Coordinates of C-alpha atoms and ligand atoms in Angstrom, one line a residue:
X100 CA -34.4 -6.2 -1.5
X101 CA -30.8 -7.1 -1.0
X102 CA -27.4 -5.7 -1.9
X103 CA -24.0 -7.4 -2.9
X104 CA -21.3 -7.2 -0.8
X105 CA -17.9 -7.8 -2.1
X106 CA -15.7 -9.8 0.8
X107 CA -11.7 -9.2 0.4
X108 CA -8.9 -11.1 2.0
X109 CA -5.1 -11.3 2.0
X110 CA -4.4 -15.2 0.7
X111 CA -1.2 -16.7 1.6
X112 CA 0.6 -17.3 -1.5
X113 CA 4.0 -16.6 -0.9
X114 CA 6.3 -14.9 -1.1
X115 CA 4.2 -12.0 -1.6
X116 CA 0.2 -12.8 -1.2
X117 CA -2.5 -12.1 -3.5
X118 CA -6.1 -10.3 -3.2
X119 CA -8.8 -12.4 -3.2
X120 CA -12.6 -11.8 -3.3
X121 CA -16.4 -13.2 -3.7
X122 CA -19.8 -12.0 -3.6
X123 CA -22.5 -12.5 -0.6
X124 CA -26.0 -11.3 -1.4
X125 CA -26.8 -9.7 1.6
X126 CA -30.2 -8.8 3.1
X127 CA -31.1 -4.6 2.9
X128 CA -30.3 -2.9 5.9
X129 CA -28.2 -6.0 7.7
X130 CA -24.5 -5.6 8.0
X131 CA -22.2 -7.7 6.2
X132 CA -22.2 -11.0 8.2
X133 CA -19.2 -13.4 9.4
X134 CA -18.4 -15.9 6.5
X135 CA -16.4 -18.4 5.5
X136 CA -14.3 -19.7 2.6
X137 CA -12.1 -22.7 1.1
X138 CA -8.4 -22.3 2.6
X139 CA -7.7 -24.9 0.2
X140 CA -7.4 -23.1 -2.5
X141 CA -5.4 -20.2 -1.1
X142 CA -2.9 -21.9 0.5
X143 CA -4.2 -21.3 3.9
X144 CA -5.6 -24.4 5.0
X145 CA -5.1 -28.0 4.1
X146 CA -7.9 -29.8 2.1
X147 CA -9.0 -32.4 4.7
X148 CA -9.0 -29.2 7.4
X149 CA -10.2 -26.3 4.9
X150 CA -12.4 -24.1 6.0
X151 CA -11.5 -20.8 7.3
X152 CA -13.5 -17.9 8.4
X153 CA -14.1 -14.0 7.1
X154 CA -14.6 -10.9 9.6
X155 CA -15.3 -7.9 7.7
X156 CA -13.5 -5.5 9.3
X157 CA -13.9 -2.1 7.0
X158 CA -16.8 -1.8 4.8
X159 CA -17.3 1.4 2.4
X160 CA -19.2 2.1 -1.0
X161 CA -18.7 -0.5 -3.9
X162 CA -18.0 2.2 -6.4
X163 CA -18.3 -0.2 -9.6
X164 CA -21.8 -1.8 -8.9
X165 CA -24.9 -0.5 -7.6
X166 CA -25.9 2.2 -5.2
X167 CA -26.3 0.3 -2.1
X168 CA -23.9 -2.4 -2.6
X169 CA -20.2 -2.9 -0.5
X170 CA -16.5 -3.6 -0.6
X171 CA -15.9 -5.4 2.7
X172 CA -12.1 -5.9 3.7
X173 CA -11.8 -8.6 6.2
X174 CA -9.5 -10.9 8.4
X175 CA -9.1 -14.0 7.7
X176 CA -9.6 -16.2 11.3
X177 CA -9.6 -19.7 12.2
X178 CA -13.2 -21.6 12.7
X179 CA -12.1 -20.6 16.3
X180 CA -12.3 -17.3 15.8
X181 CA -8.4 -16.8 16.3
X182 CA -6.3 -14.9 14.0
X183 CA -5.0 -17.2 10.9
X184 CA -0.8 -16.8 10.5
X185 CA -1.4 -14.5 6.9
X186 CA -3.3 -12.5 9.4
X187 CA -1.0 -9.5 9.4
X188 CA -3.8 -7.3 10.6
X189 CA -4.5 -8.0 14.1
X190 CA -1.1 -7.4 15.1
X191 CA -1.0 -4.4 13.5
X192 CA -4.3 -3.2 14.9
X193 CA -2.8 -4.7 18.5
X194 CA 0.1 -2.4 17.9
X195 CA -1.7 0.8 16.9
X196 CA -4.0 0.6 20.3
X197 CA -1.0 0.3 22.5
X198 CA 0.3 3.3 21.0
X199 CA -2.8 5.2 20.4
X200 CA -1.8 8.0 22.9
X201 CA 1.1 9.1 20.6
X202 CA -1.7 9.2 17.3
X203 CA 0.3 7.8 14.7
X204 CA -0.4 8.8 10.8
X205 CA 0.3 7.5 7.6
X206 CA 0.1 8.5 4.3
X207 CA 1.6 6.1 1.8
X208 CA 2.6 6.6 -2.4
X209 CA 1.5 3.6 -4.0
X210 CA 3.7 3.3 -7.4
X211 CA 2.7 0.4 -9.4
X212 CA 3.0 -0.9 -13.3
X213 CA 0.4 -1.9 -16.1
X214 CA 1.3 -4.4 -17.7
X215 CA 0.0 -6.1 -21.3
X216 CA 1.5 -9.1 -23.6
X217 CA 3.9 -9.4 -21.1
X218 CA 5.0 -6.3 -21.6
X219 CA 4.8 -3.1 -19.4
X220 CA 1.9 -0.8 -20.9
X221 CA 2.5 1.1 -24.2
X222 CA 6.1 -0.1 -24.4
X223 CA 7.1 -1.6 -28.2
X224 CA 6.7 -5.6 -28.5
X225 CA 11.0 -5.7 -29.4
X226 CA 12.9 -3.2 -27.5
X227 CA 12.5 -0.3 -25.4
X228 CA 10.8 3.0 -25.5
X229 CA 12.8 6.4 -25.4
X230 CA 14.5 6.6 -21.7
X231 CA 12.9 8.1 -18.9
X232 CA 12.9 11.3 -18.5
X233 CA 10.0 12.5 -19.8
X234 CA 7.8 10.1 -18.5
X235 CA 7.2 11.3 -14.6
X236 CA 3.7 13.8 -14.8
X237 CA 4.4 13.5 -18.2
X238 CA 1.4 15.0 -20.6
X239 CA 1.0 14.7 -24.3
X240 CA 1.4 12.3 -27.3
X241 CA 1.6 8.4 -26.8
X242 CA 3.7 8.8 -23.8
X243 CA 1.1 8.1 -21.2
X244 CA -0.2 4.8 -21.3
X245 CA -2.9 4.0 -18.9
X246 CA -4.4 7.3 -18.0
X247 CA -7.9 6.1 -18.5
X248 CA -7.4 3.2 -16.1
X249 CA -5.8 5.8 -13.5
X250 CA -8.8 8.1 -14.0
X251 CA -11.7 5.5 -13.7
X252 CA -9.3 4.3 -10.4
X253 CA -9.1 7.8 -8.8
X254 CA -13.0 8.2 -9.3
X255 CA -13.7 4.8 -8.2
X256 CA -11.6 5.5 -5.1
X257 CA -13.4 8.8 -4.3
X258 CA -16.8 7.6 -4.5
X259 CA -15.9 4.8 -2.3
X260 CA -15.1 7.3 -0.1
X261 CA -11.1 6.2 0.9
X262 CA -8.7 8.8 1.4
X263 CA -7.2 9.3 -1.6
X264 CA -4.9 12.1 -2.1
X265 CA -4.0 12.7 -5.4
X266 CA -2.3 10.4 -8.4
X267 CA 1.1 11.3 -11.3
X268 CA 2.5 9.3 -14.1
X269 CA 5.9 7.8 -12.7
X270 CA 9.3 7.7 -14.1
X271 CA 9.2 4.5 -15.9
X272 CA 6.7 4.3 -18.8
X273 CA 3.4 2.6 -17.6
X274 CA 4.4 3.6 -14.5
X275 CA 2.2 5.6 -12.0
X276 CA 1.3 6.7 -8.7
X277 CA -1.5 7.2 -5.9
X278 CA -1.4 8.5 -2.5
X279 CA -4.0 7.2 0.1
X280 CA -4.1 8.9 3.5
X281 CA -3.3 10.6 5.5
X282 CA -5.2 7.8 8.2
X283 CA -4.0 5.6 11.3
X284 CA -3.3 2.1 11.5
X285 CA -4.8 0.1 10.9
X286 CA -7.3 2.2 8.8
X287 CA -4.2 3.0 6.4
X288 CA -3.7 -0.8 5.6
X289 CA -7.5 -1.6 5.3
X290 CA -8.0 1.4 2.9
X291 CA -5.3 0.5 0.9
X292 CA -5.7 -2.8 0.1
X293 CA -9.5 -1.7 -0.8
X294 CA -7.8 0.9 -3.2
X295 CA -5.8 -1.5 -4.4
X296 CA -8.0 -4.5 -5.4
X297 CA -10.0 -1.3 -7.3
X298 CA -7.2 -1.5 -8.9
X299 CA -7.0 -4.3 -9.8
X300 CA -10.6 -5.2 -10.8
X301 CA -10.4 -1.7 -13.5
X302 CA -7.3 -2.5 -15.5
X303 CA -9.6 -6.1 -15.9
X304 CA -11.9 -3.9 -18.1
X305 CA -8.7 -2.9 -20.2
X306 CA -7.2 -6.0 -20.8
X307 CA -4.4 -4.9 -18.7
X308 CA -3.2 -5.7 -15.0
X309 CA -1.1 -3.4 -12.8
X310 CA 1.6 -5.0 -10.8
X311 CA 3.2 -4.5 -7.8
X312 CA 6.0 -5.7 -8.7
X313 CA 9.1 -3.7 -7.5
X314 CA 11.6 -4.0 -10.0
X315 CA 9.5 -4.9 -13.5
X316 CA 11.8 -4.3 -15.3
X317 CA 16.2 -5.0 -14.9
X318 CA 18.4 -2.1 -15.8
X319 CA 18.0 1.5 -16.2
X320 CA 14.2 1.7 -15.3
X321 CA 13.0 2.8 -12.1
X322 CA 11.7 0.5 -9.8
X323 CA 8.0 0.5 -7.7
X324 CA 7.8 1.8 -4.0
X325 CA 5.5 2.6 -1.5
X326 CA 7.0 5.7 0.4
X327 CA 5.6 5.6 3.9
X328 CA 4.9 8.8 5.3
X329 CA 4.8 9.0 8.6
X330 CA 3.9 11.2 12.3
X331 CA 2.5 11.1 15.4
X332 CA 1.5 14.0 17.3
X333 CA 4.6 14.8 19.2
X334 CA 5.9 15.3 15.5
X335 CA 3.1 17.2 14.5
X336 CA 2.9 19.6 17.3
X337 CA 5.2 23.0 17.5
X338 CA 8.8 21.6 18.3
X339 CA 8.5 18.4 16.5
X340 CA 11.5 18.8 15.0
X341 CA 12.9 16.6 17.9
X342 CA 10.8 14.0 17.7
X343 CA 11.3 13.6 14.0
X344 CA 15.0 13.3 14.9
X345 CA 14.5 10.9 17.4
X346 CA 12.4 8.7 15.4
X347 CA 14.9 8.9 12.1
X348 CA 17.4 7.5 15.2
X349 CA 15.2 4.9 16.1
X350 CA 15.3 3.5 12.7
X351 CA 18.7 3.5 12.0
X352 CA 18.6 0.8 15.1
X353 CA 16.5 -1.6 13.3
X354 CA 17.4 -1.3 9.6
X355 CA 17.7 -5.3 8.5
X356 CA 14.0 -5.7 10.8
X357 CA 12.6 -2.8 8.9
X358 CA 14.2 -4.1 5.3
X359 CA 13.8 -7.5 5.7
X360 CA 9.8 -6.5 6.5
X361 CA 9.5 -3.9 3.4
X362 CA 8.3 -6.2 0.6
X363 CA 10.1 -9.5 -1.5
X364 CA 12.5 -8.3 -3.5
X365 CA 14.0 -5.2 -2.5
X366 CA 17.2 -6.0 -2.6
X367 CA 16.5 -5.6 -6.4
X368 CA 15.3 -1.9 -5.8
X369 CA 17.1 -0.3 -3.1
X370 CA 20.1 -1.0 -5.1
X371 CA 21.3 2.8 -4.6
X372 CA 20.9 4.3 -7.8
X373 CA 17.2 5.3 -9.0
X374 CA 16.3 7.6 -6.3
X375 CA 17.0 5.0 -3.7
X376 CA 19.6 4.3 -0.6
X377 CA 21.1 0.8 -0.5
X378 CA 19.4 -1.5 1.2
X379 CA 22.5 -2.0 3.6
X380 CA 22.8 1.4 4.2
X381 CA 20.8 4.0 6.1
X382 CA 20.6 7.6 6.2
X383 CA 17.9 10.6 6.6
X384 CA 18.2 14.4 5.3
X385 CA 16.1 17.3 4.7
X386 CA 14.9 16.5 0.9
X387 CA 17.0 14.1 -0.2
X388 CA 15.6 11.0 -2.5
X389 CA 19.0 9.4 -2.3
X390 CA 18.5 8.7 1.5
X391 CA 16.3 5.8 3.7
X392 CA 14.3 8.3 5.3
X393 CA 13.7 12.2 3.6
X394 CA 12.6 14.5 5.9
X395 CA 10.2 16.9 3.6
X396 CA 11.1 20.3 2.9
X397 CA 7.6 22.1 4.2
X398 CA 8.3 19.6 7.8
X399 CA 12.2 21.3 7.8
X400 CA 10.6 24.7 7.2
X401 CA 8.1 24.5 10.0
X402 CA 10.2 22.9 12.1
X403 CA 7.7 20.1 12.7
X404 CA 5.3 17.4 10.1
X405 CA 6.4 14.1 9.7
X406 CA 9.3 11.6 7.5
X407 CA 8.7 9.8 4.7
X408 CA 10.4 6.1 5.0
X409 CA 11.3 5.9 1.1
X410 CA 12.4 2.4 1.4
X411 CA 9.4 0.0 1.5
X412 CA 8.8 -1.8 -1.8
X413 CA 5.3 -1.1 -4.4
X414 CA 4.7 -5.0 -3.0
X415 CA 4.7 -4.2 0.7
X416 CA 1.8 -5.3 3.3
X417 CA 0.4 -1.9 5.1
X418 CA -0.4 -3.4 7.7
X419 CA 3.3 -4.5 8.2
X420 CA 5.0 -1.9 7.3
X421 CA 2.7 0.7 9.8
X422 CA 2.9 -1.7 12.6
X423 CA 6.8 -2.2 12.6
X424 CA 7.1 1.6 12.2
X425 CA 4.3 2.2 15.3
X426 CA 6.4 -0.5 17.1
X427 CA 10.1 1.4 16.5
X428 CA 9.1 4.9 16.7
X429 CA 6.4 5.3 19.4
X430 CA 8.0 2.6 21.1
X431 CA 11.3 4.0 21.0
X432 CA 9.5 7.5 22.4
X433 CA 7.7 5.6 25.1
X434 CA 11.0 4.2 26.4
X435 CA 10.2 0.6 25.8
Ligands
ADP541 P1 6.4 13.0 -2.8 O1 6.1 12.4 -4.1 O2 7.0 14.4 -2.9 O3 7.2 12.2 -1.9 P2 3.5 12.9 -2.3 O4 2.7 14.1 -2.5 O5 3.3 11.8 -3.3 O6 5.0 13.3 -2.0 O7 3.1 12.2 -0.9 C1 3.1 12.9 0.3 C2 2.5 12.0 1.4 O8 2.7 12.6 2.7 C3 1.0 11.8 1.3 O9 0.6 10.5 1.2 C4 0.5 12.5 2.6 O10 -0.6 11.8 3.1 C5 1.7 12.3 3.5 N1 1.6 13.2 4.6 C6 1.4 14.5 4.7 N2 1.3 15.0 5.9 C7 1.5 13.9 6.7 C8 1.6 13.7 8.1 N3 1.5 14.8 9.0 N4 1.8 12.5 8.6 C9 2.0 11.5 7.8 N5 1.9 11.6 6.4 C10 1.7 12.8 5.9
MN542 MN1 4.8 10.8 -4.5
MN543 MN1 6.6 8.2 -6.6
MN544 MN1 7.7 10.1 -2.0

């Protein structure tokens, strides 16, 4: 007998790249092999050059087909075996090694939007529905469009077996949330890209597509993040107040870097108002989802836990965003 495996990839469409996937049969009780694929048609290769090459790299339970069968996330390389440019993995992974000593952890809120006819989710074809308010871990009525999808995509995720933490409807209609984590690089990334090509592939059985998009809609709507929640041990340990301090501090020296690095668009989020700190401006405080960086209540209670960078965008690579957050705070902490 033989199983499918399901190989994903990061194409290179830009600005922001897209998930792509196909099917290998592969034999029972092999692991999913190296393969290959047409960079032509991804913008990653030219057509007279196009063939580039697939190393699974995280393999789990494919949740939507049989038992037996995979989801395989995987790099995309060179037939040389070195790492293609859209790779944003390996340095990430490179990152997470050199600073494996201070055991960094992230847990990240993925917000996202369905969207159908153009339109986000349940919203009326000519005008608006009522204003937020109600909407955010809203129950009840017509309010709640796409809790089936969000259901099926929280069970999906758990048998798959990725760390998902929990889900709630967001502020904007059609809005909504899940949390994967809490994991380290480059685990974090690799689970939730998985997660979110899950994603992707459910709302296909509803007609419906969820976007990443940060701001889908202009005006008084909130936009789409991806909070990064972050610690290493120092942070976690008794004392870490500290170190929590020192890493907010370590930000604050790299904002445009960080920004520039959270996801296209965000200029068009972080716009200050929403729940958000201008995207020139940074700041960090004890519960506060006006600033760049909140420090949670429970981590200013014990004294110790971890930040949660509120500025990356809903379109933002995890593998970026952990490795430039490795790279600031543990290497600020090792002196480098
Ligand atoms: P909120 O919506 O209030 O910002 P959530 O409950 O949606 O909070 O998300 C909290 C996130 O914090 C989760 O993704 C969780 O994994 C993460 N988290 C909790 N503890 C840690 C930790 N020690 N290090 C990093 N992330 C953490
Ligand atoms: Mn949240
Ligand atoms: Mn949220
Ligand atoms: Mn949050």
């Amino acid at each position: 007998m033989s199983y499918q495996a399901e190989y994903i990839w990061i194409d290179g469409t830009e600005p922001t790249p897209l998930l792509r996937s196909k099917t290998k049969i592969v034999e029972d009780g092999k692991e999913p092999p190296i393969w290959g694929f047409d960079g032509s048609s991804t913008n990653q290769a030219e057509g007279s050059d196009s063939d580039c090459v697939l190393q699974p790299v995280f393999a789990c339970p494919d949740p939507l087909r049989a038992e037996g069968d995979k989801l395989v996330m995987c790099e995309v390389l060179h037939p040389d075996m070195t790492p293609h440019s859209t790779n944003t993995r390996r340095k990430s992974a490179e990152l997470a090694e050199k600073y494996a000593d201070q055991e960094p952890w992230f847990g990240i809120e993925q917000e996202y939007t369905f969207f159908q006819y153009g339109r986000p989710l349940g919203w009326p074809e000519a005008g608006f529905p009522a204003p937020q308010g109600p909407y955010y871990c809203g129950v009840g009525g017509d309010k709640m469009p796409g809790r089936e999808i969000v259901e099926r995509h929280t069970s999906a995720c758990l048998k798959a077996g990725l760390g998902i933490e929990g889900t709630n409807a967001e502020v904007m209609m059609g809005q909504w949330e899940f949390q994967i984590g809490v994991l380290p690089p480059p685990l974090i990334g690799d689970q939730l890209w998985v997660a979110r090509w899950l994603l992707f592939r459910i709302a296909e059985d509803f007609d419906t597509f969820a976007t990443l998009e940060p701001k889908p809609v202009l005006g008084d709507w909130n936009g789409a993040g991806a909070h990064t929640n972050f610690s290493t041990k120092a942070m976690r340990e008794d004392g870490g107040w500290d170190a929590i301090i020192a890493g907010c501090e370590a930000l604050g020296k790299r904002v445009d870097e960080h920004v520039s690095n959270y996801g296209i668009g965000i200029e068009n989020r972080l716009t200050g108002a929403h729940e958000t700190a201008h995207f020139t401006k940074f700041s960090y405080g004890t519960s506060d989802r006006g600033a760049s960086i909140r420090i949670p209540w429970q981590t200013a209670k014990n004294k110790k836990g971890w930040l949660e960078d509120r500025r990356p965008n809903a379109n933002m690579d995890p593998y970026v965003v952990s490795g430039l957050m490795v790279e600031t705070v543990c290497g600020a902490a090792a002196g480098d």
